[in-house]
Amino acid sequence: MKIGELSKRTGVSIRMLRYYEAEGLLKPRRAASGYRDYDTAEERTVERIKLLGSGGMTLATIRQFLPCVRGEGPVFEPCDELRTVLHEQIRLADQKAEKLAQSRRILRHFLLEIEQP
Amino acid sequence: MKIGELSKRTGVSIRMLRYYEAEGLLKPRRAASGYRDYDTAEERTVERIKLLGSGGMTLATIRQFLPCVRGEGPVFEPCDELRTVLHEQIRLADQKAEKLAQSRRILRHFLLEIEQP
DNA sequence: CTTGACTCTGACAGCGTTGTCACAGTTTAA
DNA sequence: TTAAACTGTGACAACGCTGTCAGAGTCAAG
């Protein structure tokens, strides 16, 4: 699958697909022409990156647990470290969610304030 | 209160306090020396900006409902518009929370994957 | 073969936020 | 008075992401 098709399938711009690669998150095969050739595993990877990214995660961070993102199954070497990173990221996500909720509360507070004269 | 004290009280850097002002979110009085002079109302404003910002809101966005942030009570002119903006922002916050939860779910999924060989 | 659509690389710019630096003026305490 | 700590302004840089543009090569259909 060429980059244009992957872009349409995932909704991720061609620009960003190339950027993912530059950041080391994708390594598509290359055709003789030099064109990138993605397989379906890579499509799934892109979907995961998209979701993690929309949660406010940096590509550099995502790269930390790339084996998971790639779905390469159980990891040997960095498994412990990986677990630590994952726990930390979950903690950060919770923290972020709390901030968001707090922010939302303020907005609702404002709303009540101006809706009750 | 001078900028250094406000910074210590709120935990917002001096740099950012000046930035808030440059973006039109604060208008502290000036002493004869040119030094900024903040009152307690402005301190509360900073706290609110901090919370809204930590929820991922842009200063330009926050400026839209500045009367609320400043706590200037009921607003006349832009009240309807303000309500619309607030509703929209709450909707966006919910949307962001949903993405965050989705992202978190993926992280937990990874965690389970590598914890069960 | 020709044409239009696609892809390649590399560079530049912008967003909003944040730190830092330099240089000048002000306040405060010794 | 002098020195240290603070404040002022303005500029520069960097972060991570994203679009766009230019110039060259490739593919697919007429």
CSV table of C-alpha atoms (C1' of nucleotides) in Angstrom, one decimal:
chain,number,residue,atom,x,y,z
A,1,MET,CA,0.0,0.0,0.0
A,2,LYS,CA,1.4,3.4,-1.0
A,3,ILE,CA,1.4,6.4,1.2
A,4,GLY,CA,-1.6,8.1,-0.4
A,5,GLU,CA,-3.8,5.1,0.3
A,6,LEU,CA,-2.6,4.7,3.9
A,7,SER,CA,-3.3,8.4,4.4
A,8,LYS,CA,-6.8,8.1,3.2
A,9,ARG,CA,-7.4,5.0,5.3
A,10,THR,CA,-6.1,6.4,8.5
A,11,GLY,CA,-7.0,10.0,8.1
A,12,VAL,CA,-3.3,10.9,8.9
A,13,SER,CA,-1.8,13.3,6.4
A,14,ILE,CA,0.9,12.2,4.1
A,15,ARG,CA,3.1,14.8,5.7
A,16,MET,CA,2.6,13.2,9.1
A,17,LEU,CA,3.1,9.7,7.9
A,18,ARG,CA,6.5,10.7,6.7
A,19,TYR,CA,7.1,12.5,9.9
A,20,TYR,CA,6.3,9.4,11.9
A,21,GLU,CA,8.9,7.6,9.9
A,22,ALA,CA,11.5,10.3,10.4
A,23,GLU,CA,10.9,10.0,14.2
A,24,GLY,CA,11.5,6.3,13.9
A,25,LEU,CA,8.0,5.0,14.5
A,26,LEU,CA,7.5,3.5,11.1
A,27,LYS,CA,9.9,1.6,8.7
A,28,PRO,CA,7.9,0.8,5.6
A,29,ARG,CA,9.6,-1.2,2.9
A,30,ARG,CA,10.6,0.6,-0.2
A,31,ALA,CA,9.7,-0.4,-3.8
A,32,ALA,CA,12.4,-0.3,-6.4
A,33,SER,CA,11.1,3.2,-7.3
A,34,GLY,CA,11.8,4.4,-3.8
A,35,TYR,CA,8.1,4.6,-3.0
A,36,ARG,CA,7.1,3.6,0.5
A,37,ASP,CA,5.2,0.3,0.8
A,38,TYR,CA,3.1,-0.2,3.9
A,39,ASP,CA,1.5,-3.4,5.1
A,40,THR,CA,-1.6,-3.8,7.2
A,41,ALA,CA,0.5,-4.2,10.4
A,42,GLU,CA,1.8,-0.7,9.8
A,43,GLU,CA,-1.7,0.6,9.3
A,44,ARG,CA,-2.6,-0.7,12.8
A,45,THR,CA,0.5,0.9,14.2
A,46,VAL,CA,-0.6,4.2,12.7
A,47,GLU,CA,-4.0,3.9,14.2
A,48,ARG,CA,-2.4,3.3,17.6
A,49,ILE,CA,-0.1,6.2,17.2
A,50,LYS,CA,-3.1,8.4,16.3
A,51,LEU,CA,-4.9,7.4,19.4
A,52,LEU,CA,-2.0,7.8,21.7
A,53,GLY,CA,-1.2,11.1,20.1
A,54,SER,CA,-4.7,12.4,20.5
A,55,GLY,CA,-4.3,11.7,24.2
A,56,GLY,CA,-1.5,14.3,24.2
A,57,MET,CA,1.4,11.9,24.0
A,58,THR,CA,4.6,12.9,22.2
A,59,LEU,CA,6.0,10.8,19.4
A,60,ALA,CA,9.2,10.6,21.3
A,61,THR,CA,7.3,9.1,24.2
A,62,ILE,CA,5.4,6.7,22.0
A,63,ARG,CA,8.7,5.6,20.6
A,64,GLN,CA,9.6,4.4,24.1
A,65,PHE,CA,7.2,1.5,23.9
A,66,LEU,CA,7.3,1.0,20.2
A,67,PRO,CA,7.5,-2.8,20.5
A,68,CYS,CA,4.0,-2.6,22.0
A,69,VAL,CA,2.7,-0.2,19.5
A,70,ARG,CA,4.0,-2.3,16.7
A,71,GLY,CA,2.3,-5.3,18.3
A,72,GLU,CA,5.4,-7.4,18.3
A,73,GLY,CA,4.2,-9.4,21.2
A,74,PRO,CA,6.1,-10.1,24.4
A,75,VAL,CA,9.4,-8.2,24.7
A,76,PHE,CA,12.4,-9.6,26.4
A,77,GLU,CA,15.1,-7.2,27.0
A,78,PRO,CA,13.5,-3.9,27.9
A,79,CYS,CA,10.4,-5.5,29.4
A,80,ASP,CA,10.8,-4.2,32.9
A,81,GLU,CA,11.8,-0.8,31.8
A,82,LEU,CA,8.8,-0.8,29.4
A,83,ARG,CA,6.5,-1.6,32.2
A,84,THR,CA,7.8,1.3,34.2
A,85,VAL,CA,7.3,3.6,31.3
A,86,LEU,CA,3.8,2.4,30.8
A,87,HIS,CA,2.9,2.8,34.4
A,88,GLU,CA,4.3,6.3,34.4
A,89,GLN,CA,2.4,7.2,31.3
A,90,ILE,CA,-0.8,6.0,32.7
A,91,ARG,CA,-0.2,8.0,35.8
A,92,LEU,CA,0.5,11.1,33.6
A,93,ALA,CA,-2.7,10.4,31.7
A,94,ASP,CA,-4.7,10.3,34.9
A,95,GLN,CA,-3.1,13.5,36.0
A,96,LYS,CA,-3.9,15.2,32.8
A,97,ALA,CA,-7.5,14.0,33.0
A,98,GLU,CA,-7.8,15.5,36.5
A,99,LYS,CA,-6.5,18.8,35.2
A,100,LEU,CA,-9.0,18.6,32.4
A,101,ALA,CA,-11.9,17.9,34.7
A,102,GLN,CA,-10.8,20.8,36.9
A,103,SER,CA,-10.7,23.1,33.8
A,104,ARG,CA,-14.2,21.9,32.8
A,105,ARG,CA,-15.5,22.6,36.3
A,106,ILE,CA,-14.4,26.2,35.9
A,107,LEU,CA,-16.1,26.5,32.6
A,108,ARG,CA,-19.3,25.2,34.1
A,109,HIS,CA,-18.9,27.6,36.9
A,110,PHE,CA,-18.7,30.5,34.5
A,111,LEU,CA,-21.7,29.2,32.7
A,112,LEU,CA,-23.8,29.1,35.8
A,113,GLU,CA,-22.6,32.6,36.7
A,114,ILE,CA,-23.7,34.2,33.6
A,115,GLU,CA,-26.9,32.3,33.2
A,116,GLN,CA,-28.2,33.4,36.6
A,117,PRO,CA,-28.6,37.1,36.8
B,1,MET,CA,2.1,43.2,44.8
B,2,LYS,CA,5.1,43.1,42.5
B,3,ILE,CA,5.6,40.5,39.9
B,4,GLY,CA,8.1,38.4,41.8
B,5,GLU,CA,5.7,37.9,44.7
B,6,LEU,CA,2.8,37.0,42.4
B,7,SER,CA,5.0,34.5,40.7
B,8,LYS,CA,5.9,32.9,44.0
B,9,ARG,CA,2.3,32.8,45.1
B,10,THR,CA,0.8,31.4,42.0
B,11,GLY,CA,3.7,29.3,40.8
B,12,VAL,CA,3.5,30.9,37.4
B,13,SER,CA,6.9,32.1,36.1
B,14,ILE,CA,7.6,35.8,35.8
B,15,ARG,CA,8.1,35.2,32.1
B,16,MET,CA,4.6,33.8,31.8
B,17,LEU,CA,3.0,36.6,33.9
B,18,ARG,CA,4.3,39.1,31.4
B,19,TYR,CA,3.2,36.9,28.6
B,20,TYR,CA,-0.3,36.8,30.0
B,21,GLU,CA,-0.3,40.5,29.9
B,22,ALA,CA,1.1,40.8,26.4
B,23,GLU,CA,-1.8,38.5,25.4
B,24,GLY,CA,-4.3,40.9,27.0
B,25,LEU,CA,-5.3,38.7,29.9
B,26,LEU,CA,-3.9,41.0,32.6
B,27,LYS,CA,-3.6,44.7,33.0
B,28,PRO,CA,-1.8,45.4,36.3
B,29,ARG,CA,-1.4,49.0,37.4
B,30,ARG,CA,2.1,50.5,37.1
B,31,ALA,CA,4.0,52.1,39.9
B,32,ALA,CA,5.8,55.4,39.2
B,33,SER,CA,8.9,53.3,38.6
B,34,GLY,CA,7.2,51.3,35.9
B,35,TYR,CA,7.0,48.2,38.0
B,36,ARG,CA,3.8,46.2,37.7
B,37,ASP,CA,1.5,46.3,40.7
B,38,TYR,CA,-1.0,43.4,41.0
B,39,ASP,CA,-4.0,43.2,43.3
B,40,THR,CA,-5.6,40.1,44.7
B,41,ALA,CA,-8.3,40.1,42.0
B,42,GLU,CA,-5.5,39.6,39.5
B,43,GLU,CA,-4.1,36.8,41.6
B,44,ARG,CA,-7.3,35.0,41.3
B,45,THR,CA,-7.4,35.6,37.6
B,46,VAL,CA,-4.0,34.1,37.3
B,47,GLU,CA,-5.1,31.0,39.2
B,48,ARG,CA,-8.0,30.6,36.8
B,49,ILE,CA,-5.9,31.0,33.8
B,50,LYS,CA,-3.5,28.4,35.2
B,51,LEU,CA,-6.3,25.9,35.6
B,52,LEU,CA,-7.9,26.6,32.2
B,53,GLY,CA,-4.5,26.4,30.6
B,54,SER,CA,-3.6,23.1,32.3
B,55,GLY,CA,-6.8,21.8,30.6
B,56,GLY,CA,-5.2,22.5,27.3
B,57,MET,CA,-6.9,25.8,26.6
B,58,THR,CA,-5.2,28.4,24.6
B,59,LEU,CA,-4.6,31.9,26.0
B,60,ALA,CA,-6.4,33.3,22.9
B,61,THR,CA,-9.4,31.1,23.8
B,62,ILE,CA,-9.4,32.1,27.4
B,63,ARG,CA,-9.4,35.7,26.4
B,64,GLN,CA,-12.7,35.1,24.8
B,65,PHE,CA,-14.4,34.8,28.1
B,66,LEU,CA,-12.2,37.1,30.0
B,67,PRO,CA,-15.0,38.9,31.8
B,68,CYS,CA,-15.8,35.6,33.5
B,69,VAL,CA,-12.2,34.9,34.2
B,70,ARG,CA,-11.8,38.3,35.7
B,71,GLY,CA,-14.9,37.7,37.7
B,72,GLU,CA,-16.5,40.9,36.7
B,73,GLY,CA,-19.9,39.5,37.3
B,74,PRO,CA,-22.8,39.5,34.8
B,75,VAL,CA,-21.9,40.6,31.4
B,76,PHE,CA,-24.4,42.5,29.2
B,77,GLU,CA,-23.2,42.9,25.7
B,78,PRO,CA,-21.5,39.7,24.7
B,79,CYS,CA,-23.5,37.5,27.1
B,80,ASP,CA,-25.1,35.3,24.5
B,81,GLU,CA,-21.9,34.9,22.5
B,82,LEU,CA,-20.1,34.2,25.7
B,83,ARG,CA,-22.5,31.4,26.6
B,84,THR,CA,-22.1,29.9,23.2
B,85,VAL,CA,-18.3,29.9,23.5
B,86,LEU,CA,-18.5,28.4,26.9
B,87,HIS,CA,-20.7,25.6,25.7
B,88,GLU,CA,-18.4,25.0,22.9
B,89,GLN,CA,-15.4,24.8,25.2
B,90,ILE,CA,-17.1,22.4,27.5
B,91,ARG,CA,-17.9,20.2,24.5
B,92,LEU,CA,-14.3,20.3,23.4
B,93,ALA,CA,-13.1,19.5,26.9
B,94,ASP,CA,-15.4,16.4,26.9
B,95,GLN,CA,-14.1,15.4,23.6
B,96,LYS,CA,-10.5,15.8,24.8
B,97,ALA,CA,-11.3,13.7,27.9
B,98,GLU,CA,-12.7,11.0,25.7
B,99,LYS,CA,-9.5,10.9,23.6
B,100,LEU,CA,-7.5,10.8,26.7
B,101,ALA,CA,-9.5,7.9,28.1
B,102,GLN,CA,-9.1,6.1,24.8
B,103,SER,CA,-5.3,6.7,24.9
B,104,ARG,CA,-5.2,5.5,28.5
B,105,ARG,CA,-7.1,2.3,27.5
B,106,ILE,CA,-4.4,1.5,25.0
B,107,LEU,CA,-1.7,2.0,27.5
B,108,ARG,CA,-3.4,-0.5,29.9
B,109,HIS,CA,-3.9,-2.8,27.0
B,110,PHE,CA,-0.1,-2.8,26.4
B,111,LEU,CA,0.5,-3.3,30.0
B,112,LEU,CA,-1.6,-6.4,30.2
B,113,GLU,CA,0.0,-7.7,27.0
B,114,ILE,CA,3.5,-7.5,28.4
B,115,GLU,CA,2.6,-8.7,31.9
B,116,GLN,CA,1.1,-11.9,30.7
B,117,PRO,CA,3.6,-14.1,28.9
C,1,DC,C1',4.3,8.5,-26.0
C,2,DT,C1',2.1,11.8,-23.4
C,3,DT,C1',-0.3,13.6,-19.7
C,4,DG,C1',-2.0,13.9,-15.2
C,5,DA,C1',-1.7,12.0,-10.7
C,6,DC,C1',1.3,10.4,-7.5
C,7,DT,C1',5.6,10.2,-4.8
C,8,DC,C1',10.3,11.5,-3.4
C,9,DT,C1',13.4,14.8,-0.7
C,10,DG,C1',14.5,19.0,1.5
C,11,DA,C1',13.6,23.3,3.2
C,12,DC,C1',10.9,27.1,5.2
C,13,DA,C1',7.3,28.9,8.1
C,14,DG,C1',3.9,29.0,11.5
C,15,DC,C1',1.4,27.8,15.9
C,16,DG,C1',1.5,28.8,21.2
C,17,DT,C1',4.3,28.4,25.0
C,18,DT,C1',8.5,28.9,27.6
C,19,DG,C1',13.3,29.7,28.8
C,20,DT,C1',17.3,32.6,28.5
C,21,DC,C1',20.2,36.4,27.6
C,22,DA,C1',21.6,41.2,27.5
C,23,DC,C1',21.3,45.8,29.0
C,24,DA,C1',19.2,49.4,31.7
C,25,DG,C1',16.7,51.2,35.5
C,26,DT,C1',14.7,50.7,40.6
C,27,DT,C1',14.4,49.2,45.2
C,28,DT,C1',16.2,47.7,49.5
C,29,DA,C1',19.2,46.6,53.0
C,30,DA,C1',23.8,47.0,55.0
D,1,DT,C1',26.7,55.3,49.5
D,2,DT,C1',27.2,51.0,47.7
D,3,DA,C1',26.0,46.4,46.5
D,4,DA,C1',22.7,42.9,45.9
D,5,DA,C1',18.3,41.7,44.4
D,6,DC,C1',14.6,42.9,41.7
D,7,DT,C1',12.2,44.7,37.6
D,8,DG,C1',11.8,46.6,33.0
D,9,DT,C1',12.1,45.7,27.7
D,10,DG,C1',13.3,43.3,23.6
D,11,DA,C1',15.2,39.8,21.1
D,12,DC,C1',16.5,35.0,20.2
D,13,DA,C1',15.9,30.1,20.5
D,14,DA,C1',13.7,25.8,21.2
D,15,DC,C1',9.9,22.6,21.7
D,16,DG,C1',6.6,19.3,18.8
D,17,DC,C1',3.6,19.4,15.2
D,18,DT,C1',1.9,20.7,10.7
D,19,DG,C1',1.2,22.8,6.2
D,20,DT,C1',3.3,24.2,2.0
D,21,DC,C1',6.3,24.8,-1.7
D,22,DA,C1',9.9,23.6,-5.2
D,23,DG,C1',12.1,20.5,-8.2
D,24,DA,C1',12.7,15.8,-9.7
D,25,DG,C1',11.4,11.2,-10.5
D,26,DT,C1',7.5,7.4,-11.2
D,27,DC,C1',3.2,5.4,-12.3
D,28,DA,C1',-1.0,4.5,-14.8
D,29,DA,C1',-4.4,5.4,-18.3
D,30,DG,C1',-5.5,7.3,-22.7
